[in-house]
Amino acid sequence: IAPILSSRAIVVHPQPLQNQLNISYNLPAEGNHNWSYAIFNVQGQELVSRRFSGLEGEEGLAFPYSSGVYFFHIFRDQELIETRKLLK
């Protein structure tokens, strides 16, 4: 089974995270899907939840949270399709 997204379709940088993070994305155009993401801490608390503003672009995001491990969830049509670990 092929992955839904390539590893370069969504890139969160810098790694490790700073107080500002950037999300570069180039999402598949076929299917007219709604793409969104959320960031959770290790306790499972949702810190950020947003829709991508298009199929291609870059978004800056303030990230004033303490050092630690975070999880970046990617959703397509409100279905979780991928989780990535982020370090700060």
GROMACS .gro file of N, CA, C and O in nm:
model
  352
    1ILE      N    1   0.085  -0.118   0.000
    1ILE     CA    2   0.000   0.000   0.000
    1ILE      C    3   0.089   0.124   0.000
    1ILE      O    4   0.176   0.138   0.085
    2ALA      N    5   0.066   0.209  -0.094
    2ALA     CA    6   0.144   0.333  -0.105
    2ALA      C    7   0.096   0.435  -0.002
    2ALA      O    8  -0.024   0.442   0.026
    3PRO      N    9   0.188   0.513   0.053
    3PRO     CA   10   0.145   0.619   0.146
    3PRO      C   11   0.061   0.724   0.073
    3PRO      O   12   0.078   0.746  -0.046
    4ILE      N   13  -0.027   0.789   0.147
    4ILE     CA   14  -0.112   0.893   0.090
    4ILE      C   15  -0.031   1.017   0.055
    4ILE      O   16  -0.052   1.081  -0.046
    5LEU      N   17   0.066   1.049   0.141
    5LEU     CA   18   0.151   1.167   0.119
    5LEU      C   19   0.296   1.126   0.107
    5LEU      O   20   0.340   1.034   0.178
    6SER      N   21   0.371   1.193   0.024
    6SER     CA   22   0.516   1.172   0.023
    6SER      C   23   0.573   1.243   0.146
    6SER      O   24   0.509   1.332   0.203
    7SER      N   25   0.693   1.206   0.183
    7SER     CA   26   0.755   1.267   0.301
    7SER      C   27   0.780   1.416   0.281
    7SER      O   28   0.796   1.490   0.377
    8ARG      N   29   0.782   1.463   0.156
    8ARG     CA   30   0.807   1.604   0.128
    8ARG      C   31   0.680   1.684   0.102
    8ARG      O   32   0.687   1.804   0.076
    9ALA      N   33   0.564   1.620   0.105
    9ALA     CA   34   0.439   1.691   0.080
    9ALA      C   35   0.412   1.795   0.189
    9ALA      O   36   0.359   1.901   0.162
   10ILE      N   37   0.450   1.763   0.312
   10ILE     CA   38   0.436   1.855   0.424
   10ILE      C   39   0.567   1.851   0.502
   10ILE      O   40   0.609   1.744   0.547
   11VAL      N   41   0.630   1.967   0.518
   11VAL     CA   42   0.756   1.975   0.591
   11VAL      C   43   0.740   2.078   0.702
   11VAL      O   44   0.702   2.192   0.677
   12VAL      N   45   0.769   2.036   0.825
   12VAL     CA   46   0.766   2.126   0.941
   12VAL      C   47   0.911   2.158   0.975
   12VAL      O   48   0.993   2.068   0.995
   13HIS      N   49   0.944   2.285   0.982
   13HIS     CA   50   1.082   2.326   1.011
   13HIS      C   51   1.082   2.453   1.094
   13HIS      O   52   0.981   2.524   1.096
   14PRO      N   53   1.185   2.488   1.166
   14PRO     CA   54   1.308   2.409   1.180
   14PRO      C   55   1.287   2.290   1.274
   14PRO      O   56   1.190   2.287   1.349
   15GLN      N   57   1.375   2.196   1.267
   15GLN     CA   58   1.377   2.083   1.360
   15GLN      C   59   1.513   2.081   1.425
   15GLN      O   60   1.613   2.075   1.354
   16PRO      N   61   1.527   2.084   1.556
   16PRO     CA   62   1.416   2.094   1.651
   16PRO      C   63   1.345   2.229   1.641
   16PRO      O   64   1.401   2.326   1.592
   17LEU      N   65   1.222   2.230   1.688
   17LEU     CA   66   1.137   2.348   1.679
   17LEU      C   67   1.192   2.464   1.762
   17LEU      O   68   1.262   2.444   1.860
   18GLN      N   69   1.155   2.584   1.721
   18GLN     CA   70   1.187   2.706   1.794
   18GLN      C   71   1.054   2.765   1.843
   18GLN      O   72   0.953   2.695   1.844
   19ASN      N   73   1.052   2.892   1.879
   19ASN     CA   74   0.927   2.957   1.920
   19ASN      C   75   0.841   2.995   1.800
   19ASN      O   76   0.730   3.044   1.816
   20GLN      N   77   0.893   2.978   1.682
   20GLN     CA   78   0.821   2.999   1.557
   20GLN      C   79   0.849   2.877   1.471
   20GLN      O   80   0.963   2.833   1.460
   21LEU      N   81   0.745   2.818   1.413
   21LEU     CA   82   0.768   2.707   1.321
   21LEU      C   83   0.704   2.740   1.188
   21LEU      O   84   0.615   2.823   1.179
   22ASN      N   85   0.754   2.676   1.085
   22ASN     CA   86   0.703   2.696   0.950
   22ASN      C   87   0.658   2.562   0.895
   22ASN      O   88   0.723   2.460   0.918
   23ILE      N   89   0.548   2.564   0.824
   23ILE     CA   90   0.494   2.444   0.761
   23ILE      C   91   0.487   2.471   0.611
   23ILE      O   92   0.412   2.558   0.567
   24SER      N   93   0.569   2.401   0.536
   24SER     CA   94   0.567   2.409   0.389
   24SER      C   95   0.486   2.290   0.340
   24SER      O   96   0.503   2.179   0.390
   25TYR      N   97   0.401   2.314   0.242
   25TYR     CA   98   0.318   2.202   0.196
   25TYR      C   99   0.288   2.211   0.047
   25TYR      O  100   0.283   2.317  -0.011
   26ASN      N  101   0.273   2.093  -0.011
   26ASN     CA  102   0.236   2.076  -0.150
   26ASN      C  103   0.148   1.951  -0.153
   26ASN      O  104   0.198   1.839  -0.164
   27LEU      N  105   0.019   1.971  -0.140
   27LEU     CA  106  -0.076   1.861  -0.121
   27LEU      C  107  -0.131   1.810  -0.254
   27LEU      O  108  -0.140   1.886  -0.351
   28PRO      N  109  -0.169   1.683  -0.259
   28PRO     CA  110  -0.226   1.629  -0.383
   28PRO      C  111  -0.355   1.700  -0.422
   28PRO      O  112  -0.441   1.726  -0.338
   29ALA      N  113  -0.368   1.733  -0.550
   29ALA     CA  114  -0.486   1.807  -0.597
   29ALA      C  115  -0.604   1.715  -0.629
   29ALA      O  116  -0.718   1.759  -0.625
   30GLU      N  117  -0.578   1.589  -0.661
   30GLU     CA  118  -0.687   1.501  -0.701
   30GLU      C  119  -0.780   1.473  -0.583
   30GLU      O  120  -0.738   1.461  -0.470
   31GLY      N  121  -0.907   1.466  -0.612
   31GLY     CA  122  -1.006   1.427  -0.512
   31GLY      C  123  -1.074   1.541  -0.439
   31GLY      O  124  -1.169   1.517  -0.367
   32ASN      N  125  -1.028   1.666  -0.453
   32ASN     CA  126  -1.093   1.779  -0.386
   32ASN      C  127  -1.113   1.755  -0.237
   32ASN      O  128  -1.223   1.766  -0.184
   33HIS      N  129  -1.005   1.719  -0.168
   33HIS     CA  130  -1.012   1.687  -0.025
   33HIS      C  131  -0.990   1.812   0.060
   33HIS      O  132  -0.930   1.909   0.017
   34ASN      N  133  -1.037   1.806   0.183
   34ASN     CA  134  -1.011   1.909   0.283
   34ASN      C  135  -0.895   1.860   0.370
   34ASN      O  136  -0.904   1.755   0.433
   35TRP      N  137  -0.787   1.935   0.372
   35TRP     CA  138  -0.666   1.900   0.446
   35TRP      C  139  -0.654   1.989   0.569
   35TRP      O  140  -0.677   2.109   0.562
   36SER      N  141  -0.614   1.930   0.681
   36SER     CA  142  -0.595   2.008   0.804
   36SER      C  143  -0.485   1.941   0.887
   36SER      O  144  -0.439   1.830   0.857
   37TYR      N  145  -0.445   2.011   0.992
   37TYR     CA  146  -0.345   1.955   1.083
   37TYR      C  147  -0.374   1.998   1.225
   37TYR      O  148  -0.447   2.095   1.250
   38ALA      N  149  -0.317   1.925   1.318
   38ALA     CA  150  -0.328   1.959   1.460
   38ALA      C  151  -0.197   1.919   1.527
   38ALA      O  152  -0.131   1.824   1.484
   39ILE      N  153  -0.162   1.992   1.631
   39ILE     CA  154  -0.042   1.961   1.709
   39ILE      C  155  -0.085   1.931   1.852
   39ILE      O  156  -0.161   2.008   1.912
   40PHE      N  157  -0.037   1.819   1.904
   40PHE     CA  158  -0.070   1.773   2.038
   40PHE      C  159   0.056   1.759   2.121
   40PHE      O  160   0.163   1.730   2.068
   41ASN      N  161   0.042   1.778   2.253
   41ASN     CA  162   0.154   1.749   2.342
   41ASN      C  163   0.148   1.601   2.384
   41ASN      O  164   0.056   1.528   2.344
   42VAL      N  165   0.243   1.557   2.465
   42VAL     CA  166   0.248   1.415   2.503
   42VAL      C  167   0.133   1.374   2.595
   42VAL      O  168   0.104   1.256   2.607
   43GLN      N  169   0.065   1.471   2.656
   43GLN     CA  170  -0.051   1.440   2.738
   43GLN      C  171  -0.178   1.427   2.654
   43GLN      O  172  -0.285   1.398   2.706
   44GLY      N  173  -0.166   1.450   2.524
   44GLY     CA  174  -0.282   1.439   2.436
   44GLY      C  175  -0.363   1.566   2.424
   44GLY      O  176  -0.470   1.565   2.363
   45GLN      N  177  -0.314   1.677   2.478
   45GLN     CA  178  -0.385   1.805   2.467
   45GLN      C  179  -0.359   1.866   2.330
   45GLN      O  180  -0.244   1.877   2.288
   46GLU      N  181  -0.466   1.907   2.264
   46GLU     CA  182  -0.454   1.973   2.135
   46GLU      C  183  -0.411   2.117   2.156
   46GLU      O  184  -0.477   2.193   2.226
   47LEU      N  185  -0.299   2.156   2.097
   47LEU     CA  186  -0.246   2.291   2.112
   47LEU      C  187  -0.280   2.380   1.993
   47LEU      O  188  -0.299   2.500   2.010
   48VAL      N  189  -0.284   2.321   1.874
   48VAL     CA  190  -0.309   2.395   1.751
   48VAL      C  191  -0.395   2.308   1.661
   48VAL      O  192  -0.373   2.187   1.653
   49SER      N  193  -0.490   2.369   1.593
   49SER     CA  194  -0.570   2.297   1.495
   49SER      C  195  -0.605   2.395   1.383
   49SER      O  196  -0.665   2.499   1.411
   50ARG      N  197  -0.567   2.362   1.259
   50ARG     CA  198  -0.591   2.453   1.147
   50ARG      C  199  -0.613   2.375   1.018
   50ARG      O  200  -0.564   2.264   1.003
   51ARG      N  201  -0.680   2.441   0.926
   51ARG     CA  202  -0.692   2.389   0.789
   51ARG      C  203  -0.582   2.451   0.706
   51ARG      O  204  -0.544   2.566   0.727
   52PHE      N  205  -0.531   2.374   0.610
   52PHE     CA  206  -0.436   2.431   0.515
   52PHE      C  207  -0.513   2.530   0.428
   52PHE      O  208  -0.626   2.505   0.389
   53SER      N  209  -0.449   2.642   0.396
   53SER     CA  210  -0.517   2.749   0.324
   53SER      C  211  -0.521   2.728   0.173
   53SER      O  212  -0.573   2.811   0.101
   54GLY      N  213  -0.470   2.619   0.126
   54GLY     CA  214  -0.471   2.586  -0.016
   54GLY      C  215  -0.398   2.455  -0.035
   54GLY      O  216  -0.372   2.383   0.061
   55LEU      N  217  -0.363   2.426  -0.157
   55LEU     CA  218  -0.291   2.302  -0.184
   55LEU      C  219  -0.140   2.319  -0.179
   55LEU      O  220  -0.067   2.221  -0.165
   56GLU      N  221  -0.093   2.444  -0.188
   56GLU     CA  222   0.050   2.467  -0.187
   56GLU      C  223   0.078   2.599  -0.117
   56GLU      O  224   0.008   2.697  -0.137
   57GLY      N  225   0.182   2.599  -0.033
   57GLY     CA  226   0.218   2.722   0.034
   57GLY      C  227   0.306   2.699   0.154
   57GLY      O  228   0.362   2.591   0.174
   58GLU      N  229   0.318   2.803   0.235
   58GLU     CA  230   0.395   2.797   0.358
   58GLU      C  231   0.324   2.882   0.462
   58GLU      O  232   0.278   2.991   0.432
   59GLU      N  233   0.315   2.828   0.582
   59GLU     CA  234   0.250   2.898   0.692
   59GLU      C  235   0.348   2.912   0.808
   59GLU      O  236   0.418   2.817   0.842
   60GLY      N  237   0.351   3.030   0.868
   60GLY     CA  238   0.428   3.050   0.990
   60GLY      C  239   0.334   3.042   1.109
   60GLY      O  240   0.218   3.079   1.101
   61LEU      N  241   0.385   2.991   1.218
   61LEU     CA  242   0.302   2.967   1.335
   61LEU      C  243   0.383   2.991   1.462
   61LEU      O  244   0.492   2.936   1.477
   62ALA      N  245   0.332   3.077   1.550
   62ALA     CA  246   0.397   3.096   1.681
   62ALA      C  247   0.383   2.966   1.759
   62ALA      O  248   0.278   2.902   1.758
   63PHE      N  249   0.492   2.926   1.825
   63PHE     CA  250   0.491   2.801   1.902
   63PHE      C  251   0.560   2.826   2.035
   63PHE      O  252   0.675   2.791   2.056
   64PRO      N  253   0.488   2.893   2.129
   64PRO     CA  254   0.549   2.937   2.254
   64PRO      C  255   0.551   2.831   2.364
   64PRO      O  256   0.553   2.863   2.482
   65TYR      N  257   0.552   2.704   2.327
   65TYR     CA  258   0.542   2.596   2.424
   65TYR      C  259   0.681   2.553   2.470
   65TYR      O  260   0.781   2.577   2.405
   66SER      N  261   0.686   2.485   2.584
   66SER     CA  262   0.813   2.444   2.644
   66SER      C  263   0.880   2.334   2.562
   66SER      O  264   0.819   2.272   2.474
   67SER      N  265   1.005   2.309   2.594
   67SER     CA  266   1.080   2.202   2.527
   67SER      C  267   1.014   2.068   2.554
   67SER      O  268   0.959   2.045   2.661
   68GLY      N  269   1.020   1.981   2.455
   68GLY     CA  270   0.962   1.848   2.473
   68GLY      C  271   0.926   1.785   2.340
   68GLY      O  272   0.968   1.829   2.234
   69VAL      N  273   0.843   1.682   2.348
   69VAL     CA  274   0.798   1.607   2.231
   69VAL      C  275   0.654   1.647   2.200
   69VAL      O  276   0.571   1.659   2.290
   70TYR      N  277   0.626   1.667   2.072
   70TYR     CA  278   0.492   1.703   2.026
   70TYR      C  279   0.457   1.613   1.907
   70TYR      O  280   0.545   1.555   1.844
   71PHE      N  281   0.329   1.604   1.878
   71PHE     CA  282   0.283   1.520   1.768
   71PHE      C  283   0.203   1.603   1.668
   71PHE      O  284   0.112   1.676   1.706
   72PHE      N  285   0.242   1.592   1.542
   72PHE     CA  286   0.182   1.665   1.432
   72PHE      C  287   0.091   1.568   1.357
   72PHE      O  288   0.139   1.472   1.295
   73HIS      N  289  -0.039   1.588   1.367
   73HIS     CA  290  -0.137   1.501   1.302
   73HIS      C  291  -0.185   1.566   1.172
   73HIS      O  292  -0.220   1.683   1.172
   74ILE      N  293  -0.188   1.487   1.066
   74ILE     CA  294  -0.235   1.534   0.936
   74ILE      C  295  -0.369   1.465   0.907
   74ILE      O  296  -0.380   1.343   0.919
   75PHE      N  297  -0.468   1.546   0.868
   75PHE     CA  298  -0.602   1.495   0.842
   75PHE      C  299  -0.642   1.522   0.697
   75PHE      O  300  -0.611   1.627   0.642
   76ARG      N  301  -0.710   1.426   0.638
   76ARG     CA  302  -0.772   1.444   0.507
   76ARG      C  303  -0.920   1.415   0.526
   76ARG      O  304  -0.958   1.305   0.568
   77ASP      N  305  -1.004   1.514   0.500
   77ASP     CA  306  -1.149   1.501   0.520
   77ASP      C  307  -1.180   1.454   0.663
   77ASP      O  308  -1.260   1.365   0.685
   78GLN      N  309  -1.111   1.512   0.760
   78GLN     CA  310  -1.128   1.488   0.902
   78GLN      C  311  -1.085   1.348   0.946
   78GLN      O  312  -1.110   1.308   1.059
   79GLU      N  313  -1.018   1.274   0.859
   79GLU     CA  314  -0.966   1.142   0.894
   79GLU      C  315  -0.815   1.151   0.913
   79GLU      O  316  -0.743   1.204   0.828
   80LEU      N  317  -0.767   1.103   1.027
   80LEU     CA  318  -0.624   1.105   1.056
   80LEU      C  319  -0.553   1.012   0.957
   80LEU      O  320  -0.585   0.894   0.948
   81ILE      N  321  -0.455   1.068   0.883
   81ILE     CA  322  -0.384   0.984   0.787
   81ILE      C  323  -0.235   0.971   0.819
   81ILE      O  324  -0.170   0.881   0.769
   82GLU      N  325  -0.183   1.059   0.904
   82GLU     CA  326  -0.041   1.050   0.936
   82GLU      C  327  -0.013   1.126   1.065
   82GLU      O  328  -0.073   1.228   1.093
   83THR      N  329   0.084   1.074   1.142
   83THR     CA  330   0.132   1.140   1.263
   83THR      C  331   0.283   1.147   1.255
   83THR      O  332   0.349   1.049   1.221
   84ARG      N  333   0.334   1.265   1.286
   84ARG     CA  334   0.480   1.284   1.290
   84ARG      C  335   0.520   1.337   1.426
   84ARG      O  336   0.448   1.414   1.488
   85LYS      N  337   0.637   1.297   1.471
   85LYS     CA  338   0.689   1.344   1.600
   85LYS      C  339   0.772   1.469   1.577
   85LYS      O  340   0.853   1.475   1.485
   86LEU      N  341   0.749   1.570   1.661
   86LEU     CA  342   0.824   1.696   1.657
   86LEU      C  343   0.898   1.712   1.789
   86LEU      O  344   0.844   1.680   1.895
   87LEU      N  345   1.018   1.765   1.783
   87LEU     CA  346   1.096   1.791   1.903
   87LEU      C  347   1.120   1.940   1.918
   87LEU      O  348   1.143   2.010   1.820
   88LYS      N  349   1.114   1.986   2.042
   88LYS     CA  350   1.146   2.125   2.070
   88LYS      C  351   1.243   2.129   2.185
   88LYS      O  352   1.232   2.060   2.280
   0.00000   0.00000   0.00000
